Coordinates of C-alpha atoms in Angstrom, one line a residue:
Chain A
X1 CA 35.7 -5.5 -23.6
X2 CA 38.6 -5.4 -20.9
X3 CA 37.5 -1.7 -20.7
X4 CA 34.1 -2.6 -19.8
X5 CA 35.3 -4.9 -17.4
X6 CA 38.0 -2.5 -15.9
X7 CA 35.2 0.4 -15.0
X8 CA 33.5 -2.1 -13.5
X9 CA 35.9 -3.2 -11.3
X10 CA 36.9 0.6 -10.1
X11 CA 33.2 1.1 -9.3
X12 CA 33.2 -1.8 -7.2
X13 CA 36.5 -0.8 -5.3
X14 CA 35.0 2.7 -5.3
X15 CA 31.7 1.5 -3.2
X16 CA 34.2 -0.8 -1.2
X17 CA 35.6 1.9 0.4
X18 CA 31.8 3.1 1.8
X19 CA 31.9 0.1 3.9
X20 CA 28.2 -0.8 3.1
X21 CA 26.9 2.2 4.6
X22 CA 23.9 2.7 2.8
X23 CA 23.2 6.6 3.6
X24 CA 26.6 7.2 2.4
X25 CA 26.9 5.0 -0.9
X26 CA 23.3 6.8 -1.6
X27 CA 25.1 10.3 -1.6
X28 CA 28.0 9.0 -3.5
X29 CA 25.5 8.0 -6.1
X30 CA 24.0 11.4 -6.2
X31 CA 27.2 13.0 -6.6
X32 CA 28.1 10.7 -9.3
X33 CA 24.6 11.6 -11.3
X34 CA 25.8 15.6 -10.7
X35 CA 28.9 14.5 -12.9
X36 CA 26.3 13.6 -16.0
X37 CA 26.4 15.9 -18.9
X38 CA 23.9 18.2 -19.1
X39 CA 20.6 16.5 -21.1
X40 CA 19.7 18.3 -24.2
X41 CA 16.6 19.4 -23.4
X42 CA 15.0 19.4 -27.1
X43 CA 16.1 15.5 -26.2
X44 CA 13.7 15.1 -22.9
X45 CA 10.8 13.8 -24.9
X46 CA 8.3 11.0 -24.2
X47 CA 9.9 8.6 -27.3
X48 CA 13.7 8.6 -25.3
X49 CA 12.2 7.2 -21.7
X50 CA 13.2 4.3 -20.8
X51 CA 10.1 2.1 -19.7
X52 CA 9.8 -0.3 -16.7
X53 CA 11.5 2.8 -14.2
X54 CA 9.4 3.9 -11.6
X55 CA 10.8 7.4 -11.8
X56 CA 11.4 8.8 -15.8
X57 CA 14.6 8.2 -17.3
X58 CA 15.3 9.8 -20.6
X59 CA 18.1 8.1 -22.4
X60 CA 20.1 8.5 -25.9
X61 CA 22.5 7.2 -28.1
X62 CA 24.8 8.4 -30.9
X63 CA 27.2 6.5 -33.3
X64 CA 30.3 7.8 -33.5
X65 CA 33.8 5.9 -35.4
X66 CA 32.7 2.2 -34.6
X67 CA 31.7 3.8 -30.7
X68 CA 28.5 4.4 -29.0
X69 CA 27.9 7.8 -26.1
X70 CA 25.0 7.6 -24.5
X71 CA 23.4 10.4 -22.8
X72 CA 21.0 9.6 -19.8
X73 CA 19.2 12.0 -17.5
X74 CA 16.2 11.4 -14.4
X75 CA 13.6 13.2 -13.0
X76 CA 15.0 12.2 -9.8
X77 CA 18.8 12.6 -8.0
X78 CA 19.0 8.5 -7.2
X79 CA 18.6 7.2 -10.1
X80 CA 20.0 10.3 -12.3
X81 CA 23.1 9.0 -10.0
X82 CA 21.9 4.9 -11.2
X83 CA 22.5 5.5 -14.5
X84 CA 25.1 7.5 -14.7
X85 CA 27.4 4.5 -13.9
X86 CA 26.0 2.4 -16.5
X87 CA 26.9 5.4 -18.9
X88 CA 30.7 5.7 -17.1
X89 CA 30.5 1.6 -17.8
X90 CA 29.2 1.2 -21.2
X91 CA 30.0 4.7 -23.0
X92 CA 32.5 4.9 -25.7
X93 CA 32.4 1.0 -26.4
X94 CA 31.7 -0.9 -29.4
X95 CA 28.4 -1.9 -30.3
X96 CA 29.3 -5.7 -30.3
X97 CA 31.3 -5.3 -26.4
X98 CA 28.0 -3.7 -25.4
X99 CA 26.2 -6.5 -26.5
X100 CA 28.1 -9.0 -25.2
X101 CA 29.0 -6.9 -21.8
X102 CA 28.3 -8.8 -18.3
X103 CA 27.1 -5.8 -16.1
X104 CA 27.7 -7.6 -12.6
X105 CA 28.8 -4.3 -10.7
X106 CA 25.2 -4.3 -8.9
X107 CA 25.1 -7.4 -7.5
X108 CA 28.8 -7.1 -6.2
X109 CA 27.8 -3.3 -4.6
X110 CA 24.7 -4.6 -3.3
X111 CA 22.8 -2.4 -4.7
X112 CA 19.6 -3.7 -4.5
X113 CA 20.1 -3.5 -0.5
X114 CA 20.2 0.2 -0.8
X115 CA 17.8 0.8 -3.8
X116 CA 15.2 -1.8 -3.3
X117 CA 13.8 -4.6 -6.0
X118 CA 11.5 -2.3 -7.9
X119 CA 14.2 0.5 -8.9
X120 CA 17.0 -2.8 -9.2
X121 CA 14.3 -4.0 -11.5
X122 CA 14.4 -0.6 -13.4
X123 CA 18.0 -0.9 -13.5
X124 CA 17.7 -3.8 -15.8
X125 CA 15.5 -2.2 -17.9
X126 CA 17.8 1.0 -18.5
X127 CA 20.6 -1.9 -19.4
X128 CA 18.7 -3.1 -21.7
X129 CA 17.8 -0.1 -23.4
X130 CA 21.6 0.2 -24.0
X131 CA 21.9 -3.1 -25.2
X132 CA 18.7 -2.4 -28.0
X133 CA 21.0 0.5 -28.9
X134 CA 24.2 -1.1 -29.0
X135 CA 21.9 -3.9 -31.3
X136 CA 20.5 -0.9 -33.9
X137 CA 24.0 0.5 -34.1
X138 CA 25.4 -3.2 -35.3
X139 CA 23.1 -3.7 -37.5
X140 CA 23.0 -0.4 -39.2
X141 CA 26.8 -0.8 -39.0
X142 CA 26.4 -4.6 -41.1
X143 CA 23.8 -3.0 -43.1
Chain B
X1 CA -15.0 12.0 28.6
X2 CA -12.2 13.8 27.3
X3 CA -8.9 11.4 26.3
X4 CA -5.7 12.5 26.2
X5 CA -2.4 10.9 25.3
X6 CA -1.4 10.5 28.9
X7 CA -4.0 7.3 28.9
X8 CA -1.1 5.6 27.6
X9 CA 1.8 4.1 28.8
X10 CA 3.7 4.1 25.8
X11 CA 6.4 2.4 26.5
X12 CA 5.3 -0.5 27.7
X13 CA 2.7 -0.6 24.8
X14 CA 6.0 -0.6 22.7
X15 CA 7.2 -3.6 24.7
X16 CA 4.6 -5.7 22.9
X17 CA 5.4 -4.9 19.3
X18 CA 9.1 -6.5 19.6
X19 CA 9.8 -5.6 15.7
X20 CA 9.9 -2.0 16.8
X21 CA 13.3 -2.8 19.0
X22 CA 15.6 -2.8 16.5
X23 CA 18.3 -1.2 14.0
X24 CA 17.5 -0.9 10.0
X25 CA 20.6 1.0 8.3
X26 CA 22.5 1.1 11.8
X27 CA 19.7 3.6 12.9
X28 CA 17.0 2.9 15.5
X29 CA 13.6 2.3 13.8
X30 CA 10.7 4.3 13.2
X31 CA 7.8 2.4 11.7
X32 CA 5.9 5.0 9.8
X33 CA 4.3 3.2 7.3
X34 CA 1.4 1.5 9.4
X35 CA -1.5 2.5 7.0
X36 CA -0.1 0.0 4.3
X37 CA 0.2 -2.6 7.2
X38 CA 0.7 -2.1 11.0
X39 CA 3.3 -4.1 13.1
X40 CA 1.8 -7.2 15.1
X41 CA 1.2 -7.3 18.8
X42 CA 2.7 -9.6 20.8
X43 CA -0.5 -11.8 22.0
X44 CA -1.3 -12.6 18.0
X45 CA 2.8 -13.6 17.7
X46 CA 1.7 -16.0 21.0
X47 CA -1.4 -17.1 19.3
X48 CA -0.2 -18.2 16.1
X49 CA 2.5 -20.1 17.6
X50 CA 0.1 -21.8 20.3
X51 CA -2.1 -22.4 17.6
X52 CA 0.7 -24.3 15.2
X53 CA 2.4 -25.9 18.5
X54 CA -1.1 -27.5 20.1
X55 CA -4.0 -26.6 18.0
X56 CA -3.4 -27.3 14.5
X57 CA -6.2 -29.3 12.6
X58 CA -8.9 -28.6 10.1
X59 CA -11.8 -26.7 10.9
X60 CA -15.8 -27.8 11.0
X61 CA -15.1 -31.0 9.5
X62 CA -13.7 -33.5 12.3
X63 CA -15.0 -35.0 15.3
X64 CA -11.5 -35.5 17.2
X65 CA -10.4 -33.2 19.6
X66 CA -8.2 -30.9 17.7
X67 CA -10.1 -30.3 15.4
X68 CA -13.2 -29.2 18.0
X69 CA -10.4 -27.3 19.7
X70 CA -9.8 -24.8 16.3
X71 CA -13.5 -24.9 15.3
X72 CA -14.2 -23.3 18.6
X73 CA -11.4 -20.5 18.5
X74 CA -11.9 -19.8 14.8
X75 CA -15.7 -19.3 15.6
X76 CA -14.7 -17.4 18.9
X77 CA -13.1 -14.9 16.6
X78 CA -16.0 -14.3 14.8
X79 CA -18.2 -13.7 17.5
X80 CA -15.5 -11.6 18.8
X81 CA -15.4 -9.3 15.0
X82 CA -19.6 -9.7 15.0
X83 CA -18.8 -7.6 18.6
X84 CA -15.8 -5.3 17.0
X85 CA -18.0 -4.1 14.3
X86 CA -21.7 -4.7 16.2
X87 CA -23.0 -6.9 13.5
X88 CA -26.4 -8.4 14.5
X89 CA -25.4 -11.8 14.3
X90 CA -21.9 -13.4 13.7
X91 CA -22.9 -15.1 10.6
X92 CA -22.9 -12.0 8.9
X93 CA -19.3 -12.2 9.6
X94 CA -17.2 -14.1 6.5
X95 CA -13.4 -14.8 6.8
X96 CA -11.5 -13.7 3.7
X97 CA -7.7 -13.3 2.7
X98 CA -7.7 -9.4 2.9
X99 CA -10.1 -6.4 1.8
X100 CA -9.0 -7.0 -1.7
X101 CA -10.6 -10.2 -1.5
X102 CA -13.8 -9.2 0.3
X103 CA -14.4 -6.6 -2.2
X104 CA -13.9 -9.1 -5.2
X105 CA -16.4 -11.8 -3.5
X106 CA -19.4 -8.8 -3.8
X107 CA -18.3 -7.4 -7.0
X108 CA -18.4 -10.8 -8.6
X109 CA -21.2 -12.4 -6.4
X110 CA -23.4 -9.4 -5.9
X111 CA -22.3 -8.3 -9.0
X112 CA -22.6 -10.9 -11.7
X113 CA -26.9 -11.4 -10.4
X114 CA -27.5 -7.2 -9.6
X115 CA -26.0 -5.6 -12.7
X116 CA -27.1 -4.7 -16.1
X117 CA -26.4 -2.9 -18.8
X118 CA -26.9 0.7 -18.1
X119 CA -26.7 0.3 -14.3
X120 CA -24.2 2.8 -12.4
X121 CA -21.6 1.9 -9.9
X122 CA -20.5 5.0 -7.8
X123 CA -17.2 5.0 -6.7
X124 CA -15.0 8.0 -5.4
X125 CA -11.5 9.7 -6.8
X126 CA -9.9 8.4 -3.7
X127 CA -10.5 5.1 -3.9
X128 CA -7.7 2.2 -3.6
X129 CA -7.6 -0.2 -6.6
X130 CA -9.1 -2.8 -4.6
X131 CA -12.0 -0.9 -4.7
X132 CA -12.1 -0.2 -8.5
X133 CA -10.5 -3.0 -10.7
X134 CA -13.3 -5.4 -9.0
X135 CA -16.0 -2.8 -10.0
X136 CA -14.5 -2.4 -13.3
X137 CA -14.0 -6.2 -14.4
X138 CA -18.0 -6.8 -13.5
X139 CA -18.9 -3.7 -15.3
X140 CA -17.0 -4.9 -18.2
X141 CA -19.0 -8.5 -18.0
X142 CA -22.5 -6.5 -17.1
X143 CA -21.8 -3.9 -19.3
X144 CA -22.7 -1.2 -16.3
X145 CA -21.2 2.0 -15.7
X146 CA -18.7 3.6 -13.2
X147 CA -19.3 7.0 -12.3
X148 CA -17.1 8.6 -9.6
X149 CA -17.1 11.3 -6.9
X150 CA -15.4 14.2 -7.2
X151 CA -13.0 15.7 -4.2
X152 CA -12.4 19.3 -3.6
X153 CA -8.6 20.7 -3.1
X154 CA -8.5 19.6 0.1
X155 CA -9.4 16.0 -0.5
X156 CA -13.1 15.7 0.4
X157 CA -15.6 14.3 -1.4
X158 CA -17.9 16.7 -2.7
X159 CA -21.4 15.2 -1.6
X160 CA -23.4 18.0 -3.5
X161 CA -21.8 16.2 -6.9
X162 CA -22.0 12.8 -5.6
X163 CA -26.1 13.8 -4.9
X164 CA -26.2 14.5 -8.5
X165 CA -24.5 11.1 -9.8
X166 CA -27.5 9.4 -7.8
X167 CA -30.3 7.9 -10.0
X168 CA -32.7 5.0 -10.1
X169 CA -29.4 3.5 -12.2
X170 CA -27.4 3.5 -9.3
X171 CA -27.2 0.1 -7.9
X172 CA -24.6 0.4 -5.8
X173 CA -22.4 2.9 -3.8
X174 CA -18.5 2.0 -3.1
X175 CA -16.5 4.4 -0.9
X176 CA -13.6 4.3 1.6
X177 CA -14.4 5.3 4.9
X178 CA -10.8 6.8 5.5
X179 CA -8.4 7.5 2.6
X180 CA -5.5 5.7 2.3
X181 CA -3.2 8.3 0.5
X182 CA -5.0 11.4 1.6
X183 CA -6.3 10.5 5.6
X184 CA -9.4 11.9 4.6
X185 CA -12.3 10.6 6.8
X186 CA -15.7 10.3 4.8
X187 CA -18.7 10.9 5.9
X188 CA -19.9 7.6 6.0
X189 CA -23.5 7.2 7.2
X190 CA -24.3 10.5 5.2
X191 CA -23.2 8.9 2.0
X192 CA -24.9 5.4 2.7
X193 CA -28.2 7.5 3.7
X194 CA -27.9 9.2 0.5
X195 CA -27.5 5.7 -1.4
X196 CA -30.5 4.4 0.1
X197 CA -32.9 7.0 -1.0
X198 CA -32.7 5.9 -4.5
X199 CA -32.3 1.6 -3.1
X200 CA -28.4 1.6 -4.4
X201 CA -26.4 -1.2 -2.0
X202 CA -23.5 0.2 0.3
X203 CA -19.9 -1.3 0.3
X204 CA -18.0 0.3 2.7
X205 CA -13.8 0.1 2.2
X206 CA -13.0 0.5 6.4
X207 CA -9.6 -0.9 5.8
X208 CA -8.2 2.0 7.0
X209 CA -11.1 2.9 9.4
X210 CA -11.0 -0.5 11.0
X211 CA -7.4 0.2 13.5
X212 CA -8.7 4.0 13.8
X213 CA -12.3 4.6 14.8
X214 CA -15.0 2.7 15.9
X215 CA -17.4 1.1 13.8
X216 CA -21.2 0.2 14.2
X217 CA -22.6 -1.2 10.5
X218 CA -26.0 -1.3 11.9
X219 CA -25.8 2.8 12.7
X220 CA -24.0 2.9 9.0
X221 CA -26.9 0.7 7.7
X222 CA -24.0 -0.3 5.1
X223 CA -25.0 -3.5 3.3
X224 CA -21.4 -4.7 3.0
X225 CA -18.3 -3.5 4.6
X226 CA -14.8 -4.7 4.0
X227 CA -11.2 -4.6 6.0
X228 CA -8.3 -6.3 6.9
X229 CA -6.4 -8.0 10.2
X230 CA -2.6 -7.2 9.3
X231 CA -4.0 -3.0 9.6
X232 CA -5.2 -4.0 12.9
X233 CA -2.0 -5.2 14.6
X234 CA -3.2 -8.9 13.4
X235 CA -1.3 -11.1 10.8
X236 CA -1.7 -10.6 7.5
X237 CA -4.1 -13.0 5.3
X238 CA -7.2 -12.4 7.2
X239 CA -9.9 -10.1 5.7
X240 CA -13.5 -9.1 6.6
X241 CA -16.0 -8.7 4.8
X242 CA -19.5 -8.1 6.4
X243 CA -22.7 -8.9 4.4
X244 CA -26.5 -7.8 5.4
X245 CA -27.9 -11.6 6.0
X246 CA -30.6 -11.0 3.1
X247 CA -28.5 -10.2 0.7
X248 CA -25.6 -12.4 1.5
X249 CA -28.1 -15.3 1.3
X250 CA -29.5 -13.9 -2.3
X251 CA -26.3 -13.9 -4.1
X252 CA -24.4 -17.3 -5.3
X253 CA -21.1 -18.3 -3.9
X254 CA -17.7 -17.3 -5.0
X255 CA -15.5 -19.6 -5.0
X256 CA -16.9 -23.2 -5.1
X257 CA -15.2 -26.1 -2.9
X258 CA -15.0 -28.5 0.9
X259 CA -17.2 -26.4 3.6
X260 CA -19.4 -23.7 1.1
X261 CA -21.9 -27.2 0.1
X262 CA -24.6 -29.0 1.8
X263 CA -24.6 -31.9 -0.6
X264 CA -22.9 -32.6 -3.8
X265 CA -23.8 -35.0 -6.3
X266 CA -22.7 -34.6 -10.5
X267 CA -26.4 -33.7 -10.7
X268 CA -26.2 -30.6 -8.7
X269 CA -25.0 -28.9 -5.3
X270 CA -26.9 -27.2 -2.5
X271 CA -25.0 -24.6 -0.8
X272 CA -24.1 -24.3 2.7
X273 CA -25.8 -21.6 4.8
X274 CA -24.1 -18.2 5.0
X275 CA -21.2 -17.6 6.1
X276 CA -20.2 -20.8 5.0
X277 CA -21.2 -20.3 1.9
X278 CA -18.5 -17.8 1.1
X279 CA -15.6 -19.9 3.0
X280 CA -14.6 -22.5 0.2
X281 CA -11.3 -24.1 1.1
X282 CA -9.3 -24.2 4.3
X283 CA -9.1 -20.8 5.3
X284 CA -6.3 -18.7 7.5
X285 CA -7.1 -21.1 10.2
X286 CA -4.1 -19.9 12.5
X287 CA -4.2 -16.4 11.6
X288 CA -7.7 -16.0 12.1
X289 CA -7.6 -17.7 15.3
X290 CA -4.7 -15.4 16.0
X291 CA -7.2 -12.2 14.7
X292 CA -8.7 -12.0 17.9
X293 CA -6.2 -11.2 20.2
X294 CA -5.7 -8.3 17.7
X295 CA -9.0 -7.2 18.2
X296 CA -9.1 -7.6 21.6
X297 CA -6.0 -5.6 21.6
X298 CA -7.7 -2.7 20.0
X299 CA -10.8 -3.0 22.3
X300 CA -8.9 -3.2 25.6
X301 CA -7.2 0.4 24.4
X302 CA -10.3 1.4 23.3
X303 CA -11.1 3.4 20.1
X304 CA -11.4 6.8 21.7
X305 CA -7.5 6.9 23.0
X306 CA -6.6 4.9 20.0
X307 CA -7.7 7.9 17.8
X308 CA -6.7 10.5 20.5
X309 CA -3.5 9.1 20.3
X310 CA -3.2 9.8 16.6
X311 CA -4.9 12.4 16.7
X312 CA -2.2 14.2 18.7
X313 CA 0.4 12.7 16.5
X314 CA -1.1 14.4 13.9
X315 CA -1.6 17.5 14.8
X316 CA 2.0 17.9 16.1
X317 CA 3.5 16.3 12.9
X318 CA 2.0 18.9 10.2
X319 CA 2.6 21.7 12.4
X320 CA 6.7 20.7 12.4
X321 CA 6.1 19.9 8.7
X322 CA 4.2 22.8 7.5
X323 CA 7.5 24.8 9.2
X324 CA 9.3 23.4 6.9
X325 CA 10.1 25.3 3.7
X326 CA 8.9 23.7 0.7
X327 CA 6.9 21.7 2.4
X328 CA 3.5 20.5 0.0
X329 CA 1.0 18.8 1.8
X330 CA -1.4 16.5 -0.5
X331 CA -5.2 16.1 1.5
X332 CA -5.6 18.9 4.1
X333 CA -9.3 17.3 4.6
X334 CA -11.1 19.1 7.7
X335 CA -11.7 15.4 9.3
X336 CA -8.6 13.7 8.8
X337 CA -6.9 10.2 10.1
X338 CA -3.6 10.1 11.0
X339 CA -1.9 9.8 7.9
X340 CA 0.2 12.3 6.0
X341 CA 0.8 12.4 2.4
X342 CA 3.2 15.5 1.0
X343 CA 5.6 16.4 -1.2
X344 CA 9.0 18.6 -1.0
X345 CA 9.5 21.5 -3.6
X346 CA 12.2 20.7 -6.1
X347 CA 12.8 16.8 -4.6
X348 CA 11.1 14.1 -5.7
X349 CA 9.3 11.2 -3.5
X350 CA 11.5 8.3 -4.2
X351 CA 14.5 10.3 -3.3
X352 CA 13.3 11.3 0.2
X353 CA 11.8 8.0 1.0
X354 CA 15.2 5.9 -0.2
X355 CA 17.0 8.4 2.6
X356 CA 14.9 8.5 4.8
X357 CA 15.1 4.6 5.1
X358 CA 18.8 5.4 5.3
X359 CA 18.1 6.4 8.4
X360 CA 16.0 3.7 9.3
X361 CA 12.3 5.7 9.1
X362 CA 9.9 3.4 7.1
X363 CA 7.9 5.7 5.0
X364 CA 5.9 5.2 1.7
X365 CA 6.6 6.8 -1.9
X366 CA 4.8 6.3 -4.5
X367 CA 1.1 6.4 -5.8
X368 CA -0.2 4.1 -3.0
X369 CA -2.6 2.0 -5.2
X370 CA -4.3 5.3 -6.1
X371 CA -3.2 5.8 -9.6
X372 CA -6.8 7.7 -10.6
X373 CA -5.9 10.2 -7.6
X374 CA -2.5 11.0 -8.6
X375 CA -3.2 11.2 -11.9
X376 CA -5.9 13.5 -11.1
X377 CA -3.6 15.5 -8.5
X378 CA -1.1 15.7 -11.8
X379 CA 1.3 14.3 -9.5
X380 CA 3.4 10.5 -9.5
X381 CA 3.3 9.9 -6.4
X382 CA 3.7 11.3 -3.0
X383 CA 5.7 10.5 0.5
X384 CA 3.3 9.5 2.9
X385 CA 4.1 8.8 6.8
X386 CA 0.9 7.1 9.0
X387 CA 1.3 6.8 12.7
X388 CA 0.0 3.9 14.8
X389 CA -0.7 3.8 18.4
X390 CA 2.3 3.1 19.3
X391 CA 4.4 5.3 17.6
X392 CA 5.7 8.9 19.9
X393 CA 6.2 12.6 19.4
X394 CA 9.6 12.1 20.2
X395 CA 9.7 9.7 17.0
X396 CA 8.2 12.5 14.8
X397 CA 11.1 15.1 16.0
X398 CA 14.0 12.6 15.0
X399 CA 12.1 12.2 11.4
X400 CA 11.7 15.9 11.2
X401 CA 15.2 16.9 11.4
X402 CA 16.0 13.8 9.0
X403 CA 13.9 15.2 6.6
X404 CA 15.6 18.8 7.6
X405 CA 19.3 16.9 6.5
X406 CA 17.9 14.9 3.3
X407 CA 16.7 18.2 2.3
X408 CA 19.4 20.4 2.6
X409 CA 21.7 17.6 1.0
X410 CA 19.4 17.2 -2.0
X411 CA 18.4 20.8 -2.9

């Protein structure tokens, strides 16, 4: 959980330091989404997008010795760049610290300043689709 | 008499739209997005707050003074669009909230006593949803069908195919005059002379026509036509919609209320006369007070150097864009309003318009309320920059070589 936590806090020290310049914290985003893993292509199918984005957003997850890796990819550079922090945050982590993670980076970036409401809005809905993951992974874990 | 840019001193025009002196993102900024809504001029700003600081009471319903005061100015304005849009009579004239709302008062009002089953509604592919999720709700309730116009690549509407969707089923005929994603201008009056040879009723969408070009609904011979203030340089929550008298007084009211009724008793009501009969409630009493400076505005410029204006602004920005390599322009229509929709090879929309407001240019991404279009286009969406009158060459250089950045830092 304290890892979870910890990421967080680097990505908020990380935008800190772009001293709220929006054009700049937008190509710091990008380069961060150049960093994802290439997406398996036989993966970018119609069943792994992520609804409620405005742009497509293709997302995984495997279950690997009690820890979830998600792989994410988008159609477009921002939000390729969007969720590749929540992948940094959440990846590797238990199903039940996924669950019960706080994701309060966005607010403290101000990221809704520099993204707008409606892709903030898809933001939430990639988190969740890591939470419904994190959920089947428990439960198949219980089961 | 030829018009040229020159008729304007645009920088004292820009004095009056205060909202265009400022910094978004540390950058100067450059209002491009004036075909979703356009900024206000300064005599509405002054109107509104005369109107809220002297004038303020309830309209056609008091004796007192205030209350004659803002019965007289809200009227004024009417007479004043009856002029804008040479009406023969002001009470053809009906105060709305927006277009949206004009078009929902025919389709359900016209609608719900016109249609059958088996009747045809003609819209176009370029339409706005305002001007097909009304059509489609009453067709659902009539059980009538849509049939729609077909454009060409360039964005025009192919008249020879929308010739063939005309019947004796066609009751009515729905079109924008100008397109707001693509600029394309229709050709109007051809396409309501066409409707009347088989007796369909005319709704034209001028929403976008309204801040552009001059408009004259008795040489359209359009039985309804609908637009909106806040495109005009007016405040927002103020619509349009005019109605041909005999038609207007045929069809039931929409909304039922204080000032639509002659008399009500639990027996029964008797309606007011038109336009009252479409005004139910307390309307935008400020704002469409306020309307008419906006619309004096627009007739103290004049149409012709409005749209010469543009005209220019247009020509100059696709000639810098079309430079530029990747560049994908979406609606290259012959007759076209000043409004540019395109695309960049290999970089999607959202990602240029979220820069581009980086560096404080106000541009739209997205499928600008014309899902059908894009859908059709195979495309999500598109960036799409619209100049005003008050927007400058000089303003179209800094956005070029913005673009000319976000591109080379995206590719």
């Amino acid at each position: 959980m304290n890892q979870i936590k910890d990421r967080q806090e680097a990505i908020i020290e990380e935008f800190s330091m772009l001293d709220s310049n929006m054009e700049m914290a937008l190509n710091y985003i990008i380069e961060l989404g150049e960093e994802l893993p290439v997406f398996p292509e036989e993966e970018r199918v119609d069943e792994n997008i992520v609804k409620g984005c405005q742009s497509k957003v293709w997302l995984t997850a495997s279950f690997t010795d009690g820890h979830i890796l998600y792989k994410a990819d988008s159609n477009t550079a921002i939000t390729r760049g969007l969720v590749s922090l929540l992948v940094r945050v959440l990846n590797q982590s238990s199903p039940q610290d996924v669950i019960n993670a706080e994701i309060y980076f966005p607010k403290h970036i101000e990221m809704d300043r520099f993204i707008g409401t409606q892709r903030s809005n898809g933001f939430a809905s990639m988190t969740k689709q890591m939470k419904m993951y994190a959920v089947a992974f428990l439960a198949k874990q219980g089961a | 008499m030829e018009v040229t840019t020159h008729d304007i001193d645009i920088q004292s025009l820009r004095k009056r739209f205060p909202v265009l002196n400022q910094k978004v993102n540390g950058k100067p900024l450059i209002y491009f997005d004036n075909a979703a809504s356009s900024q206000t001029v300064d005599t509405v700003v002054k109107s509104l707050i005369e109107f809220y600081e002297k004038d303020h009471a309830n309209i056609h319903r008091g004796i007192h003074t205030l209350a004659e005061r803002s019965t007289k100015k809200f009227e004024e304005t009417r007479e004043s669009v009856r002029y804008f849009i040479n009406s023969s009579e002001a009470d053809e004239v009906i105060f709305t909230k927006g277009t949206t709302e004009s078009i929902n008062l025919v389709a359900h009002s016209w609608g719900s006593v016109n249609l059958k089953e088996k009747d045809e509604i003609i819209l176009s592919q370029i339409e706005h949803h305002s001007n097909i999720v009304p059509w489609q709700l009453i067709a659902q309730k009539t059980g009538a069908k849509i049939k729609v116009i077909p454009i060409n690549d360039r964005g025009e509407l192919i008249i020879e195919e929308y010739e063939k969707l005309l019947s004796p089923k066609t009751r009515l005929v729905a079109f924008n005059y100008i397109s707001n994603s693509l600029g394309t201008i229709n050709p109007a009056k051809e396409i309501v002379t066409l409707a009347n040879e088989v007796e369909a009723v005319t709704l034209i969408d001028a929403a976008q026509a309204a801040p552009h070009t001059k408009i004259d609904v008795q040489d359209l011979n359009c039985d309804f036509l609908a637009f909106s203030g806040h495109k005009m340089y007016g405040p927002t929550g103020v619509g349009i919609l005019y109605g041909r008298r005999e038609i207007l007084e045929a069809i039931p009211p929409y909304q039922g209320g204080g000032e639509m009724i002659k008399d009500v008793s639990f027996g029964g009501t008797s309606y007011n006369d038109i336009p009252y009969k479409f005004e139910a409630g307390t309307p935008n009493i400020g704002e469409v007070i306020a309307f008419k400076s906006a619309v004096d505005f627009i007739n103290e410029l004049g149409h012709p150097v409005i749209e010469s204006h543009e005209n220019e602004l247009l020509r100059y920005a696709t000639n810098k864009l079309s430079a530029l390599e990747g560049f994908i322009p979406i609606g290259t229509a012959k007759n076209k309003a000043s409004v540019i929709s395109f695309l960049i090879e290999g970089i999607h929309a959202y990602d240029l318009g979220q820069f581009l407001d980086a560096k404080g240019i106000a541009a739209r991404t997205g499928h600008h309320c014309t899902q059908p279009l894009m859908e059709y286009l195979g495309i999500d969406g598109t960036v799409r920059v619209s100049f005003s009158v008050y927007n400058t060459k000089e303003e179209i250089d800094i956005f070029i070589n913005a673009l000319k950045n976000i591109i080379s830092k995206l590719r």
